[in-house]
CSV table of C-alpha atoms and ligand atoms in Angstrom, one decimal:
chain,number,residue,atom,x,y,z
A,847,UNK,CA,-76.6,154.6,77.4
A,848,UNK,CA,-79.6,153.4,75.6
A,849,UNK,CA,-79.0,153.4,71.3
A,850,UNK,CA,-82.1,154.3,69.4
A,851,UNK,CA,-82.9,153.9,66.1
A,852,UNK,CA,-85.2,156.9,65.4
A,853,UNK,CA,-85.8,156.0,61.7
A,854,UNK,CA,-86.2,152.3,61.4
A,855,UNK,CA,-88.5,151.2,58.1
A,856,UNK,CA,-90.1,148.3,57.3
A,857,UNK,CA,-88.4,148.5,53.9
A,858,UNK,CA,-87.6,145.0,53.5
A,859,UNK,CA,-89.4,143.4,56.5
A,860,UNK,CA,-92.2,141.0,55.4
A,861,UNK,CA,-94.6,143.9,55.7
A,862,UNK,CA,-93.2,145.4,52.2
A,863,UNK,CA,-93.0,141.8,51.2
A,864,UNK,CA,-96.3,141.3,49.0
A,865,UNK,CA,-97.3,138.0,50.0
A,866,UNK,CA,-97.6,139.2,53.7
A,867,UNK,CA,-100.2,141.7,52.5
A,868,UNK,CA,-101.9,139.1,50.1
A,869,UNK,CA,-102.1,136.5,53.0
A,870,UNK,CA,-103.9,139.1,55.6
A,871,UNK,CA,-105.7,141.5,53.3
A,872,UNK,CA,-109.6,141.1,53.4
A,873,UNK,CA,-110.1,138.6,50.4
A,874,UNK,CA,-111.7,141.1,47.6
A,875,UNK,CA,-108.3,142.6,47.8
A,876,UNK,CA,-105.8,140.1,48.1
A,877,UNK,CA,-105.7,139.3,43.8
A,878,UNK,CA,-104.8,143.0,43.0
A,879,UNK,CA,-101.7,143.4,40.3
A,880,UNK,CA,-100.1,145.4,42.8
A,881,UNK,CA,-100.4,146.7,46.9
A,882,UNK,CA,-99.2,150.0,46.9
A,883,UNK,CA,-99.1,152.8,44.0
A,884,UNK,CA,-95.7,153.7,43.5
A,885,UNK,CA,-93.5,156.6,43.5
A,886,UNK,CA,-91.0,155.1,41.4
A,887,UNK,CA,-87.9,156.2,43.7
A,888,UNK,CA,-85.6,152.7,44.4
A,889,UNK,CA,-85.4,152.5,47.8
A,890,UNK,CA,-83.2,149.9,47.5
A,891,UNK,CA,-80.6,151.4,46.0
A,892,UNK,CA,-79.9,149.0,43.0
A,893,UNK,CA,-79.6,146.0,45.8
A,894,UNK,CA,-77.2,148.2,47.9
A,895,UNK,CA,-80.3,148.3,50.4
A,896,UNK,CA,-80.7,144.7,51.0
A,897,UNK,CA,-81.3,143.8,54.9
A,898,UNK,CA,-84.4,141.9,54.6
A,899,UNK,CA,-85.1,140.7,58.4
A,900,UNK,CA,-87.7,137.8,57.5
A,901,UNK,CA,-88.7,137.5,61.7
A,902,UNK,CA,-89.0,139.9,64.2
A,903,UNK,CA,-86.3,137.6,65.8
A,904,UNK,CA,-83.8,138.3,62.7
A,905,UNK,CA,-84.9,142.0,63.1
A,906,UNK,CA,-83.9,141.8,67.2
A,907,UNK,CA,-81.0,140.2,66.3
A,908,UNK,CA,-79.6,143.0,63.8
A,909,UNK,CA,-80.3,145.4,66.3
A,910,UNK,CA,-78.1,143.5,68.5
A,911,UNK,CA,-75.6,142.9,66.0
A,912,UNK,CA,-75.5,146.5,65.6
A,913,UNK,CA,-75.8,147.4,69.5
A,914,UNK,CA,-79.4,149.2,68.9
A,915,UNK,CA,-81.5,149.1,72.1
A,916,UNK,CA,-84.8,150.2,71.1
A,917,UNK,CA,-85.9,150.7,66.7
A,918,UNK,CA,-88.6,153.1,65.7
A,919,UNK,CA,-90.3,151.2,62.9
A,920,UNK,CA,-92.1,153.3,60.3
A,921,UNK,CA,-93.8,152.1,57.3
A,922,UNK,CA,-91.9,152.5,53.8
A,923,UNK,CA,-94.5,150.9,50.8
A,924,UNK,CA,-97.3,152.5,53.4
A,925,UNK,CA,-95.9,155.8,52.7
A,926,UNK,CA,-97.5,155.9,49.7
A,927,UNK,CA,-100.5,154.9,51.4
A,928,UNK,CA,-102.0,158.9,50.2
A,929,UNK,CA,-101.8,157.3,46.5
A,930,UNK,CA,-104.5,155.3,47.2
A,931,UNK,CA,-107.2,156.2,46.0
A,932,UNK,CA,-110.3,154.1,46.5
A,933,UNK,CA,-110.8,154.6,50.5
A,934,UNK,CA,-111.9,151.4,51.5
A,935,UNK,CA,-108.8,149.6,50.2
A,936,UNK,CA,-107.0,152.5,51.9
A,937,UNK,CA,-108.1,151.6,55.2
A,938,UNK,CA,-107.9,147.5,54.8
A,939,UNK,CA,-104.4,148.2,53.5
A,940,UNK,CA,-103.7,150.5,56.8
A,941,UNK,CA,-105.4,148.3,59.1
A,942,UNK,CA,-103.7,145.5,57.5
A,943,UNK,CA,-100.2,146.8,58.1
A,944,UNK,CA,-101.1,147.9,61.4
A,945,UNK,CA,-102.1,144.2,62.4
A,946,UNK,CA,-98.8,142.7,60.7
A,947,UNK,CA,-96.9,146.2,63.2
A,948,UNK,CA,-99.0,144.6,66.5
A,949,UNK,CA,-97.7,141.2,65.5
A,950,UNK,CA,-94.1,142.2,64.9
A,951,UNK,CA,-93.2,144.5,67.1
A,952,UNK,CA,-95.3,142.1,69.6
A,953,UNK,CA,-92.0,140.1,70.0
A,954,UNK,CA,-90.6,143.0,72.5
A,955,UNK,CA,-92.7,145.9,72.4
A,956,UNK,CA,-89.8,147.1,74.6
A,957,UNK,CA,-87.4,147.3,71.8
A,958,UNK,CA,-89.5,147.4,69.0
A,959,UNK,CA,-91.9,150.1,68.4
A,960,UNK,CA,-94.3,150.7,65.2
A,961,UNK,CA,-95.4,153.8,63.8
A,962,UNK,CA,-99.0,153.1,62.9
A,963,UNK,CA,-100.6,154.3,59.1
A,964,UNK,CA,-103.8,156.4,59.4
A,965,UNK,CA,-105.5,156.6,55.8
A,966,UNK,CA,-105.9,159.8,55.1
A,967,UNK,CA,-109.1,159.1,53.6
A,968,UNK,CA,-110.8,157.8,56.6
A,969,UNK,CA,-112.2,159.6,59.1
A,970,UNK,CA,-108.9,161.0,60.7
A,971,UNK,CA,-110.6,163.3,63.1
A,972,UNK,CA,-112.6,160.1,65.0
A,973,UNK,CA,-109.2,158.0,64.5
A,974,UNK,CA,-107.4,160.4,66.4
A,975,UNK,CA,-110.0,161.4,68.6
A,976,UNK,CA,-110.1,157.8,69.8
A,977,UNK,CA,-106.5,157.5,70.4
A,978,UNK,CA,-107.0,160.5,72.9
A,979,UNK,CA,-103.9,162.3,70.8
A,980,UNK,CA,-104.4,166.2,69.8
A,981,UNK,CA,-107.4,167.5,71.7
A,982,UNK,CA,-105.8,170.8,72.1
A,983,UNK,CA,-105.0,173.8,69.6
A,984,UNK,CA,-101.4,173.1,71.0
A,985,UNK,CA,-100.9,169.9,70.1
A,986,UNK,CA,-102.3,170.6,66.6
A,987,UNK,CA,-100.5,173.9,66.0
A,988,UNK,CA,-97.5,172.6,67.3
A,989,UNK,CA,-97.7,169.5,65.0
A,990,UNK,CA,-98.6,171.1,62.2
A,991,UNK,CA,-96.5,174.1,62.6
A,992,UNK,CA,-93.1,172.3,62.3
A,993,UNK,CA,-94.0,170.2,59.3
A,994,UNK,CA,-95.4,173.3,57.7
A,995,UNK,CA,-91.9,174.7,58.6
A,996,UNK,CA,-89.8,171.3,57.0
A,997,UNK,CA,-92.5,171.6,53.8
A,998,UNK,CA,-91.1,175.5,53.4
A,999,UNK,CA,-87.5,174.8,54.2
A,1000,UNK,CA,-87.3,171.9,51.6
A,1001,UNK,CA,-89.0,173.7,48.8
A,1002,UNK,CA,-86.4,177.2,49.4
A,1003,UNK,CA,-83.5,174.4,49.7
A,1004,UNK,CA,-84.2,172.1,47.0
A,1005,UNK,CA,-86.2,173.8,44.2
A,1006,UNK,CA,-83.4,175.5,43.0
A,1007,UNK,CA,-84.9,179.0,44.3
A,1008,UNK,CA,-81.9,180.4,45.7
A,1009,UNK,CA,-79.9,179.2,42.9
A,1010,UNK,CA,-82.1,181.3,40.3
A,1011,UNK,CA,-82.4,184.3,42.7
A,1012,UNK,CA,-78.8,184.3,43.5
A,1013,UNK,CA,-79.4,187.8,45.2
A,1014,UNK,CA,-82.1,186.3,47.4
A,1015,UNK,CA,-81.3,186.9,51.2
A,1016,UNK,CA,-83.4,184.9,53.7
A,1017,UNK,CA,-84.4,185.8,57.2
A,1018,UNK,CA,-85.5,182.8,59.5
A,1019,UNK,CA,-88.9,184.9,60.1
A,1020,UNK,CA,-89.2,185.7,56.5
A,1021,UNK,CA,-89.3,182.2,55.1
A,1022,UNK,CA,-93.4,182.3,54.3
A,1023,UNK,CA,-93.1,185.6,52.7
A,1024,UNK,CA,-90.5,184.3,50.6
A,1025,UNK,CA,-92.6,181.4,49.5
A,1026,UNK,CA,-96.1,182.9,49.2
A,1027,UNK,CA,-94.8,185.4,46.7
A,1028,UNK,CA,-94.5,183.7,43.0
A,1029,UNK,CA,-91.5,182.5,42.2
A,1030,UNK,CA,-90.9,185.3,39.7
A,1031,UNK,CA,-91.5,188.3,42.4
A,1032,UNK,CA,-89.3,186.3,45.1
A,1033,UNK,CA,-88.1,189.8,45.9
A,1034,UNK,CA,-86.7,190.5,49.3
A,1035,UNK,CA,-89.0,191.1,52.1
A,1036,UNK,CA,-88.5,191.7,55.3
A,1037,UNK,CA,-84.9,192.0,57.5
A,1038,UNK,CA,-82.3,191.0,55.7
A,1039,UNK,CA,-79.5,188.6,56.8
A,1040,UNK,CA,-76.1,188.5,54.5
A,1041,UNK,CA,-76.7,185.4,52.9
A,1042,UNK,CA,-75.0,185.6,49.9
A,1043,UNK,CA,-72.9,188.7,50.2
A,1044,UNK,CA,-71.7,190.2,46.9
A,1045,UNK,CA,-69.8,193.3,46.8
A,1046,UNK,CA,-71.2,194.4,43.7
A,1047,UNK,CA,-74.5,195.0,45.5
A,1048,UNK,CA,-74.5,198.1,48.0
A,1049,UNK,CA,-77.0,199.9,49.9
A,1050,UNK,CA,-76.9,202.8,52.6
A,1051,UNK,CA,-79.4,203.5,55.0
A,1052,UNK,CA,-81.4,206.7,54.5
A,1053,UNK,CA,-80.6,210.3,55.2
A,1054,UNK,CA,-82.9,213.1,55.9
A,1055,UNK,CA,-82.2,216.7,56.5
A,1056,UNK,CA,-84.1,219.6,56.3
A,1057,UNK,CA,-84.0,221.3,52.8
A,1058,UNK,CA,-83.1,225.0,52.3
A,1059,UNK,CA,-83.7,225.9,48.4
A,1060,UNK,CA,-81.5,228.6,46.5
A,1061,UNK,CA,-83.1,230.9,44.5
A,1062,UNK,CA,-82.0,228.7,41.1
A,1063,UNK,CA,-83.7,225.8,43.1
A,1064,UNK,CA,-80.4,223.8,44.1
A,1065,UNK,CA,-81.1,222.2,47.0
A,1066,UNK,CA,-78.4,220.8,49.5
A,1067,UNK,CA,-79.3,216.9,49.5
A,1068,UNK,CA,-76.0,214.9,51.5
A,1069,UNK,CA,-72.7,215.8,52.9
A,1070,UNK,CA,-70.5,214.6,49.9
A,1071,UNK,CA,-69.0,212.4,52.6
A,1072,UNK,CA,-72.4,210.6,52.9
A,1073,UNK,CA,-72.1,208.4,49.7
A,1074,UNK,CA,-69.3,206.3,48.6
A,1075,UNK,CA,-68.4,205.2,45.3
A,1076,UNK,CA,-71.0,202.3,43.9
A,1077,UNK,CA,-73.3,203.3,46.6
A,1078,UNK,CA,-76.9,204.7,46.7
A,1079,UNK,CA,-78.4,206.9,49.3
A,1080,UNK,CA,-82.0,207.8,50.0
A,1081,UNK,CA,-82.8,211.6,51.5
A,1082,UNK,CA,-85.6,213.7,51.3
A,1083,UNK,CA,-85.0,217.1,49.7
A,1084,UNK,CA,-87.9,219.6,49.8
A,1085,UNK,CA,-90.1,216.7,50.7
A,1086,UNK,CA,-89.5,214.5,48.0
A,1087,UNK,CA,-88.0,211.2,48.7
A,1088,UNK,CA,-84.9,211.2,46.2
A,1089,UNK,CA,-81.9,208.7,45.8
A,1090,UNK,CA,-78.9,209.9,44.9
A,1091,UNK,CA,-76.2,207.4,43.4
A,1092,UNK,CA,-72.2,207.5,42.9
A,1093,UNK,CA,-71.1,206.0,39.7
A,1094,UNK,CA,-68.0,205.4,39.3
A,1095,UNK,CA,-67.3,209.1,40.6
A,1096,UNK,CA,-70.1,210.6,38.8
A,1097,UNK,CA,-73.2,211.7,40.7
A,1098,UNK,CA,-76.7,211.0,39.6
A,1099,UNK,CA,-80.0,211.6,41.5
A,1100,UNK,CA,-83.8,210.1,41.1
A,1101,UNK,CA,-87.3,209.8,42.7
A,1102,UNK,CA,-86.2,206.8,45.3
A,1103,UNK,CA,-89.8,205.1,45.2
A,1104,UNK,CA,-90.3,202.6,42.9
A,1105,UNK,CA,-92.3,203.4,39.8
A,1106,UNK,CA,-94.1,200.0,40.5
A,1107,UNK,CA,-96.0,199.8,43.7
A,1108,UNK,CA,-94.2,201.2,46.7
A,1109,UNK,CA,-91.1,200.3,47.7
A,1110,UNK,CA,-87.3,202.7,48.2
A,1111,UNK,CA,-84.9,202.3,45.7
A,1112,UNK,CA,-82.8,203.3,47.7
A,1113,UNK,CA,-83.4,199.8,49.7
A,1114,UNK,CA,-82.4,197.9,46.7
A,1115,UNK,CA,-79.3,197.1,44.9
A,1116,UNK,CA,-76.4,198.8,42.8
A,1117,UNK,CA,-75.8,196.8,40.3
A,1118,UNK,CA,-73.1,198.4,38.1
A,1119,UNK,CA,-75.0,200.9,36.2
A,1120,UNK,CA,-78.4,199.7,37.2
A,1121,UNK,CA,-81.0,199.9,40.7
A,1122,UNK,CA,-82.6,197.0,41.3
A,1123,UNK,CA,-85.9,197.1,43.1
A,1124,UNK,CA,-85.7,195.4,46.4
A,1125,UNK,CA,-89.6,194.5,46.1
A,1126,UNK,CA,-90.0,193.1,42.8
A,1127,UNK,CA,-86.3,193.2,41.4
A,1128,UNK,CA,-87.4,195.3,38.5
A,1129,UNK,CA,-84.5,197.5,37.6
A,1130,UNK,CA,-83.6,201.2,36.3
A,1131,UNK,CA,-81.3,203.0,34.9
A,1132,UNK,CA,-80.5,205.7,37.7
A,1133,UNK,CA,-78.4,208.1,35.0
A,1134,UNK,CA,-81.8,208.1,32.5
A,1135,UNK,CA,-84.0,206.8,35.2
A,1136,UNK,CA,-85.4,204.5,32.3
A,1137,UNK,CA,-86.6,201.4,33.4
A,1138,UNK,CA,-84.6,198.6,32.2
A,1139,UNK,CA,-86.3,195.4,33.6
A,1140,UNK,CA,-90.2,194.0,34.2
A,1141,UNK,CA,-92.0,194.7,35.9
A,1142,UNK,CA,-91.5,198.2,35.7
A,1143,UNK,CA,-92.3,199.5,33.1
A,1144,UNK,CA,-92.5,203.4,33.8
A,1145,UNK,CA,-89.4,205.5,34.1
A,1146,UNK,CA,-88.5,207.3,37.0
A,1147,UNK,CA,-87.9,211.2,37.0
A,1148,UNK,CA,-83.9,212.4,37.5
A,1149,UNK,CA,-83.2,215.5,38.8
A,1150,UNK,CA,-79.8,217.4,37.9
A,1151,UNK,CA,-77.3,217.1,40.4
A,1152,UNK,CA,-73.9,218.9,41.6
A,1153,UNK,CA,-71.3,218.8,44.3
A,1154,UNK,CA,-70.5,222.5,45.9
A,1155,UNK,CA,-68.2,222.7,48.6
A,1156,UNK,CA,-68.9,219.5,50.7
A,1157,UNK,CA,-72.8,219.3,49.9
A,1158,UNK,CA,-74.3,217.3,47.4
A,1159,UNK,CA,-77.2,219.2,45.7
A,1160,UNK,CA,-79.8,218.4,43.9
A,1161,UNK,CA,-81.5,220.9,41.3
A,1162,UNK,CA,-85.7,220.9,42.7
A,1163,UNK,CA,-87.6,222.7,39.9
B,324,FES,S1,-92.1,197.9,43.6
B,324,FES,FE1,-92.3,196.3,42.2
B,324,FES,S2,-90.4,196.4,41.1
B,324,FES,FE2,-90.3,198.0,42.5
């Protein structure tokens, strides 16, 4: 079985070392205070990080030690080669790196193998073009595509966003929607997966049925059976779209579409005594139909509601 170490750096090899840039920079460059621009992380961990290989043979000889067969070497003070920001020393700093890479790994290009740094500054396109790499759309999109994906995935993970929008469900397919919408309206879109199941939060899918009015404009809406305790249900009734809502026993009814922009209520959430908005997450009162959180800001219309027999009904006009 051949050991590979997929994420070797040159954190620590002479590369990162200063005087190994000073010594084969072009000479305008070689008296700068510093190499690289910094990010300020510690990469070496307060010292913990300390394996400092000072010749490829030491490096080999690690490997060995630690029964790796062949090291992916990528830069680690070239990362923040983008920092840079005068393109000329951009591109002696990259081709200088990539020398002191040719020279190192050199010692067994078998076992060793560099990852090169391309200045982003230069001219990437004839670079690339030259090492015969991404000709075709595919190559591209399929490069580009899954570091597009990792930049999304890190930003829903680690920003925090699912911690403030605890109520947040994420689909795999609706990851971009997610993120092009502004962090405030990082509503739900799309098919929902159970994420973060609460059981305050209930929804049912929607009922339609064809409406026969009374004369006193009672209108059948549901079979009583339809709608549970702490649960909302969206129907039609005379061809309105209504949602009608069981708190705690008591039976209330509304327009279902949002007052906002367009989007079902009955879709959305039960909080306790509130209906969230599964677009926006602005909120309503479903007794008053008041609208209790931005951004909606107009209320919704009720409509008197009763149970007769088995039917829910729901007063029209
Ligand atoms: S559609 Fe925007 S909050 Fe309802």
């Amino acid at each position: 079985m051949t050991i590979i170490d997929a994420d070797g750096h040159a954190a620590g090899h002479a590369a990162d070392n200063e005087a190994a840039y000073r010594e084969r920079l072009p000479e305008q460059y070689r008296r700068r205070s510093f190499i690289y621009a910094s990010d300020g992380f510690d990469r070496h961990q307060n010292g913990k990080i300390q394996k400092t290989p000072k010749t490829p043979r030491q490096n080999l000889a690690d490997n060995d030690r630690e029964r790796i067969d062949v090291q992916i070497i990528y830069p680690t003070g070239g990362l923040m080669l983008s920092r840079v920001r005068e393109p000329d020393y951009a591109i002696a700093l990259a081709g200088t790196y990539n020398d002191w890479l040719h020279d190192w790994c050199s010692a067994d290009p078998k076992r060793l193998k560099g990852v090169a740094l391309v200045p982003l500054r230069a001219d990437v396109r004839a670079a690339i073009h030259r090492l015969g790499h991404f000709e075709n759309f595919l190559q591209i999109h399929t490069c580009s595509h899954a570091a597009e994906q990792l930049l999304a995935c890190t930003a829903v993970i680690y920003s925090g966003l699912l911690e403030t929008y605890r109520r947040t469900t994420v689909s795999s397919g609706g990851l971009r929607s997610l993120l092009s919408s502004p962090p405030a309206q990082a509503g739900v879109q799309g098919k929902r997966s159970e994420l973060l199941p609460d059981s305050r939060f209930r929804r049912n899918d929607a009922h339609e049925g064809r409406s026969i009015m009374s004369d006193d404009g009672w209108v059948k809406a549901a079979d009583r059976s339809k709608l549970a305790e702490g649960e909302v249900l969206g129907v039609i009734v005379a061809g309105k779209e209504i949602a009608l809502y069981d708190l705690g026993g008591e039976l209330y009814a509304t327009d279902d579409i949002c007052t906002h922009a367009y989007a079902k209520l009955s879709d959305g959430w039960l909080d306790r005594d509130e209906i969230e908005c599964p677009l926006h997450a602005g909120r309503f009162d479903p007794k008053t139909g008041k609208a209790t959180a931005p951004p909606c800001t107009e209320d919704l219309k009720t409509y008197p509601v009763r149970v007769a027999g088995d039917e829910i009904q729901v007063k029209m006009e």
